[in-house]
mmCIF file of C-alpha atoms in Angstrom:
data_model
loop_
_atom_site.group_PDB
_atom_site.id
_atom_site.type_symbol
_atom_site.label_atom_id
_atom_site.label_comp_id
_atom_site.label_asym_id
_atom_site.label_seq_id
_atom_site.Cartn_x
_atom_site.Cartn_y
_atom_site.Cartn_z
ATOM 1 C CA MET S 1 -79.784 -0.574 176.758
ATOM 2 C CA PRO S 2 -80.125 -2.687 179.960
ATOM 3 C CA GLU S 3 -83.861 -3.081 179.349
ATOM 4 C CA LEU S 4 -83.279 -4.001 175.702
ATOM 5 C CA LEU S 5 -80.782 -6.686 176.754
ATOM 6 C CA ASP S 6 -83.252 -7.886 179.367
ATOM 7 C CA LEU S 7 -86.017 -8.149 176.765
ATOM 8 C CA ALA S 8 -83.691 -9.988 174.389
ATOM 9 C CA GLY S 9 -82.965 -12.571 177.069
ATOM 10 C CA ILE S 10 -86.667 -12.846 177.847
ATOM 11 C CA PHE S 11 -87.421 -13.458 174.158
ATOM 12 C CA VAL S 12 -84.930 -16.324 173.900
ATOM 13 C CA PHE S 13 -86.151 -17.941 177.120
ATOM 14 C CA ALA S 14 -89.733 -17.595 175.889
ATOM 15 C CA LEU S 15 -88.858 -19.409 172.659
ATOM 16 C CA SER S 16 -87.612 -22.390 174.663
ATOM 17 C CA GLY S 17 -90.790 -22.383 176.744
ATOM 18 C CA ALA S 18 -93.047 -22.266 173.699
ATOM 19 C CA LEU S 19 -91.045 -25.046 172.035
ATOM 20 C CA MET S 20 -91.531 -27.170 175.129
ATOM 21 C CA GLY S 21 -95.261 -26.604 174.661
ATOM 22 C CA VAL S 22 -95.031 -27.873 171.080
ATOM 23 C CA ARG S 23 -93.125 -30.988 172.186
ATOM 24 C CA LYS S 24 -95.774 -31.654 174.827
ATOM 25 C CA ARG S 25 -98.535 -31.129 172.234
ATOM 26 C CA LEU S 26 -100.106 -28.253 174.163
ATOM 27 C CA ASP S 27 -102.485 -25.768 172.574
ATOM 28 C CA VAL S 28 -101.604 -22.121 172.049
ATOM 29 C CA VAL S 29 -102.721 -21.202 175.575
ATOM 30 C CA GLY S 30 -100.410 -23.794 177.098
ATOM 31 C CA MET S 31 -97.579 -22.631 174.864
ATOM 32 C CA GLY S 32 -98.115 -19.050 175.989
ATOM 33 C CA VAL S 33 -98.164 -20.025 179.648
ATOM 34 C CA LEU S 34 -94.888 -21.948 179.338
ATOM 35 C CA ALA S 35 -93.316 -19.081 177.384
ATOM 36 C CA GLU S 36 -94.320 -16.501 180.003
ATOM 37 C CA ILE S 37 -93.256 -18.695 182.922
ATOM 38 C CA THR S 38 -89.895 -19.537 181.367
ATOM 39 C CA ALA S 39 -89.122 -15.936 180.465
ATOM 40 C CA LEU S 40 -90.346 -14.181 183.599
ATOM 41 C CA GLY S 41 -90.418 -16.790 186.354
ATOM 42 C CA GLY S 42 -86.854 -16.333 187.605
ATOM 43 C CA GLY S 43 -87.068 -12.549 187.744
ATOM 44 C CA VAL S 44 -90.457 -12.617 189.473
ATOM 45 C CA MET S 45 -89.166 -15.079 192.086
ATOM 46 C CA ARG S 46 -86.130 -12.850 192.709
ATOM 47 C CA ASP S 47 -88.192 -9.686 193.123
ATOM 48 C CA LEU S 48 -90.731 -11.352 195.417
ATOM 49 C CA ILE S 49 -87.884 -12.563 197.645
ATOM 50 C CA LEU S 50 -86.491 -9.008 197.668
ATOM 51 C CA ASN S 51 -89.977 -7.730 198.515
ATOM 52 C CA VAL S 52 -90.136 -5.341 195.553
ATOM 53 C CA ARG S 53 -92.635 -5.029 192.732
ATOM 54 C CA PRO S 54 -91.566 -7.489 190.003
ATOM 55 C CA ALA S 55 -90.094 -5.800 186.954
ATOM 56 C CA ALA S 56 -92.403 -7.936 184.797
ATOM 57 C CA PHE S 57 -95.362 -5.952 186.164
ATOM 58 C CA GLN S 58 -93.858 -2.533 185.491
ATOM 59 C CA SER S 59 -93.414 -2.715 181.724
ATOM 60 C CA LEU S 60 -95.798 -3.937 179.045
ATOM 61 C CA GLY S 61 -92.884 -5.255 177.010
ATOM 62 C CA TYR S 62 -92.116 -7.929 179.572
ATOM 63 C CA VAL S 63 -95.530 -9.486 178.924
ATOM 64 C CA LEU S 64 -95.771 -8.857 175.174
ATOM 65 C CA VAL S 65 -92.327 -10.190 174.215
ATOM 66 C CA PRO S 66 -93.082 -13.769 175.405
ATOM 67 C CA LEU S 67 -96.416 -13.611 173.572
ATOM 68 C CA ALA S 68 -94.591 -12.592 170.390
ATOM 69 C CA ALA S 69 -92.215 -15.529 170.849
ATOM 70 C CA THR S 70 -95.219 -17.814 171.301
ATOM 71 C CA ALA S 71 -96.748 -16.575 168.048
ATOM 72 C CA ILE S 72 -93.493 -17.196 166.171
ATOM 73 C CA VAL S 73 -93.224 -20.742 167.509
ATOM 74 C CA PHE S 74 -96.935 -21.408 166.910
ATOM 75 C CA PHE S 75 -96.684 -20.672 163.188
ATOM 76 C CA TRP S 76 -93.063 -21.594 162.439
ATOM 77 C CA HIS S 77 -91.978 -24.127 165.078
ATOM 78 C CA PRO S 78 -90.289 -26.470 162.523
ATOM 79 C CA HIS S 79 -88.053 -23.598 161.411
ATOM 80 C CA VAL S 80 -87.395 -22.495 164.993
ATOM 81 C CA ALA S 81 -86.456 -26.066 165.958
ATOM 82 C CA ARG S 82 -83.973 -26.225 163.070
ATOM 83 C CA VAL S 83 -82.091 -23.185 164.379
ATOM 84 C CA MET S 84 -82.141 -24.556 167.937
ATOM 85 C CA PRO S 85 -78.312 -24.684 168.162
ATOM 86 C CA ALA S 86 -78.203 -20.931 167.590
ATOM 87 C CA ILE S 87 -81.031 -20.443 170.079
ATOM 88 C CA LEU S 88 -79.081 -22.425 172.679
ATOM 89 C CA VAL S 89 -76.140 -20.076 172.208
ATOM 90 C CA LEU S 90 -78.424 -17.089 172.751
ATOM 91 C CA ASP S 91 -79.983 -18.914 175.696
ATOM 92 C CA GLY S 92 -76.525 -19.198 177.230
ATOM 93 C CA ALA S 93 -76.036 -15.474 176.767
ATOM 94 C CA GLY S 94 -79.387 -14.821 178.431
ATOM 95 C CA LEU S 95 -78.439 -17.120 181.306
ATOM 96 C CA GLY S 96 -75.203 -15.234 181.884
ATOM 97 C CA LEU S 97 -76.892 -11.852 181.731
ATOM 98 C CA PHE S 98 -79.764 -12.825 184.024
ATOM 99 C CA CYS S 99 -77.621 -14.428 186.716
ATOM 100 C CA ALA S 100 -75.216 -11.456 186.795
ATOM 101 C CA LEU S 101 -77.977 -8.842 186.884
ATOM 102 C CA GLY S 102 -79.961 -10.852 189.422
ATOM 103 C CA THR S 103 -76.959 -11.058 191.729
ATOM 104 C CA LEU S 104 -76.218 -7.358 191.333
ATOM 105 C CA LYS S 105 -79.793 -6.390 192.175
ATOM 106 C CA ALA S 106 -79.738 -8.608 195.264
ATOM 107 C CA LEU S 107 -76.471 -7.044 196.416
ATOM 108 C CA GLU S 108 -77.876 -3.561 195.923
ATOM 109 C CA TYR S 109 -80.788 -4.537 198.160
ATOM 110 C CA GLY S 110 -78.402 -5.473 200.958
ATOM 111 C CA LEU S 111 -78.118 -9.256 200.682
ATOM 112 C CA SER S 112 -74.853 -10.965 201.604
ATOM 113 C CA PRO S 113 -72.635 -12.129 198.723
ATOM 114 C CA LEU S 114 -73.624 -15.768 199.319
ATOM 115 C CA HIS S 115 -77.359 -15.091 199.391
ATOM 116 C CA ALA S 116 -77.077 -12.714 196.440
ATOM 117 C CA SER S 117 -75.311 -15.436 194.441
ATOM 118 C CA LEU S 118 -78.070 -17.919 195.204
ATOM 119 C CA LEU S 119 -80.659 -15.364 194.157
ATOM 120 C CA GLY S 120 -78.705 -14.734 190.950
ATOM 121 C CA VAL S 121 -78.884 -18.441 190.158
ATOM 122 C CA THR S 122 -82.611 -18.323 190.886
ATOM 123 C CA THR S 123 -82.981 -15.480 188.407
ATOM 124 C CA GLY S 124 -81.168 -17.426 185.705
ATOM 125 C CA VAL S 125 -82.698 -20.879 186.131
ATOM 126 C CA GLY S 126 -85.955 -20.250 188.021
ATOM 127 C CA GLY S 127 -88.096 -19.797 184.927
ATOM 128 C CA GLY S 128 -86.771 -22.969 183.340
ATOM 129 C CA MET S 129 -87.386 -24.873 186.564
ATOM 130 C CA LEU S 130 -91.026 -23.748 186.668
ATOM 131 C CA ARG S 131 -91.399 -24.634 182.974
ATOM 132 C CA ASP S 132 -90.090 -28.137 183.547
ATOM 133 C CA VAL S 133 -92.381 -28.699 186.537
ATOM 134 C CA LEU S 134 -95.455 -27.564 184.596
ATOM 135 C CA ALA S 135 -94.421 -29.717 181.615
ATOM 136 C CA GLY S 136 -93.858 -32.804 183.760
ATOM 137 C CA GLU S 137 -90.077 -32.904 183.279
ATOM 138 C CA ILE S 138 -87.270 -33.309 185.819
ATOM 139 C CA PRO S 139 -86.099 -29.721 186.440
ATOM 140 C CA THR S 140 -82.649 -28.968 185.054
ATOM 141 C CA LEU S 141 -81.716 -27.544 188.440
ATOM 142 C CA LEU S 142 -82.089 -31.014 189.997
ATOM 143 C CA TYR S 143 -80.502 -32.961 187.140
ATOM 144 C CA ASP S 144 -77.824 -30.693 185.758
ATOM 145 C CA ARG S 145 -76.492 -33.108 183.153
ATOM 146 C CA GLU S 146 -75.960 -30.301 180.654
ATOM 147 C CA LEU S 147 -74.246 -27.881 183.055
ATOM 148 C CA TYR S 148 -76.900 -25.177 183.212
ATOM 149 C CA ALA S 149 -77.085 -24.330 186.906
ATOM 150 C CA VAL S 150 -73.293 -24.638 187.351
ATOM 151 C CA PRO S 151 -72.469 -21.831 184.865
ATOM 152 C CA ALA S 152 -75.139 -19.682 186.528
ATOM 153 C CA LEU S 153 -73.533 -20.303 189.912
ATOM 154 C CA LEU S 154 -70.090 -19.408 188.563
ATOM 155 C CA GLY S 155 -71.375 -16.186 187.009
ATOM 156 C CA SER S 156 -73.325 -15.215 190.111
ATOM 157 C CA GLY S 157 -70.369 -15.986 192.382
ATOM 158 C CA ALA S 158 -68.065 -13.914 190.187
ATOM 159 C CA MET S 159 -70.497 -10.987 190.264
ATOM 160 C CA ALA S 160 -70.724 -11.152 194.044
ATOM 161 C CA GLY S 161 -66.943 -11.408 194.374
ATOM 162 C CA LEU S 162 -66.303 -8.438 192.114
ATOM 163 C CA TYR S 163 -68.903 -6.351 193.931
ATOM 164 C CA THR S 164 -67.360 -7.244 197.298
ATOM 165 C CA VAL S 165 -63.949 -5.878 196.267
ATOM 166 C CA GLY S 166 -65.507 -2.688 194.940
ATOM 167 C CA LEU S 167 -65.753 -3.600 191.251
ATOM 168 C CA TYR S 168 -69.211 -3.109 189.820
ATOM 169 C CA GLY S 169 -70.945 -1.404 186.925
ATOM 170 C CA TRP S 170 -71.159 -2.700 183.385
ATOM 171 C CA PRO S 171 -67.559 -3.944 183.092
ATOM 172 C CA ALA S 172 -67.947 -6.205 186.125
ATOM 173 C CA THR S 173 -71.445 -7.305 185.116
ATOM 174 C CA LEU S 174 -70.255 -8.137 181.614
ATOM 175 C CA ALA S 175 -67.275 -10.096 182.953
ATOM 176 C CA ALA S 176 -69.512 -12.199 185.215
ATOM 177 C CA ALA S 177 -72.036 -12.760 182.429
ATOM 178 C CA LEU S 178 -69.258 -13.818 180.040
ATOM 179 C CA LEU S 179 -67.917 -16.311 182.579
ATOM 180 C CA ALA S 180 -71.326 -17.989 182.834
ATOM 181 C CA PHE S 181 -71.841 -17.823 179.075
ATOM 182 C CA GLY S 182 -68.396 -19.213 178.274
ATOM 183 C CA THR S 183 -68.802 -22.080 180.723
ATOM 184 C CA ARG S 184 -72.197 -22.945 179.286
ATOM 185 C CA ILE S 185 -70.931 -22.905 175.695
ATOM 186 C CA ALA S 186 -67.862 -24.973 176.613
ATOM 187 C CA ALA S 187 -70.109 -27.512 178.351
ATOM 188 C CA MET S 188 -72.237 -27.790 175.218
ATOM 189 C CA ARG S 189 -69.192 -28.034 172.975
ATOM 190 C CA TYR S 190 -67.238 -30.593 174.991
ATOM 191 C CA LYS S 191 -70.241 -32.365 176.568
ATOM 192 C CA TRP S 192 -69.238 -31.580 180.136
ATOM 193 C CA ARG S 193 -71.598 -33.108 182.684
ATOM 194 C CA ALA S 194 -72.141 -32.726 186.392
ATOM 195 C CA PRO S 195 -71.026 -35.862 188.269
ATOM 196 C CA LEU S 196 -73.508 -38.426 189.522
ATOM 197 C CA ALA S 197 -73.257 -40.199 192.874
ATOM 198 C CA ARG S 198 -70.510 -42.804 193.082
ATOM 199 C CA GLY S 199 -71.491 -46.019 191.364
ATOM 200 C CA VAL S 200 -74.530 -44.539 189.600
ATOM 201 C CA THR S 201 -74.532 -44.874 185.823
ATOM 202 C CA PRO S 202 -76.163 -42.188 183.686
ATOM 203 C CA PRO S 203 -79.389 -43.070 181.859
ATOM 204 C CA GLU S 204 -79.249 -43.800 178.148
#
């Protein structure tokens, strides 16, 4: 079940990467690269920091699922774009799951709660950051006007806090993931935005 949930999150992230490729008018190779980077980048960065073999290189599914998402977007991107609101909801669920699991893995490898939380955020937003850099966009992590990194930080912090007081396992992981997911959905629903520096007006 954990691997199936992981693959589901990877699939949704890969869809967003492939759609970015369509918007940038990239060919199928470029779409595939963005899909793979978006889906796997955060987890690979986490595992390299932990000095362990990345999970993406231990299972064939981790590579094939983003390719399947690329194929779907390649042939049916107008239809995929039309259901983007639903995809964003699933993306929020993937964000919550990835940041909670990333934090938990870091804690199990002996990192402090603070460092584990930061690594959990990296797991959740790292792939999207790499996607944006490759696509020539300002990374969401640096311009969090849609509250993406903030929910990841809340979920990761909650996971670290629960682990510190002796609460872990699937109930704690689910609670942390739901906190990140709920914050992300509320931000989308009510258009919450991270504040800019004093006196700076947001772009149109």
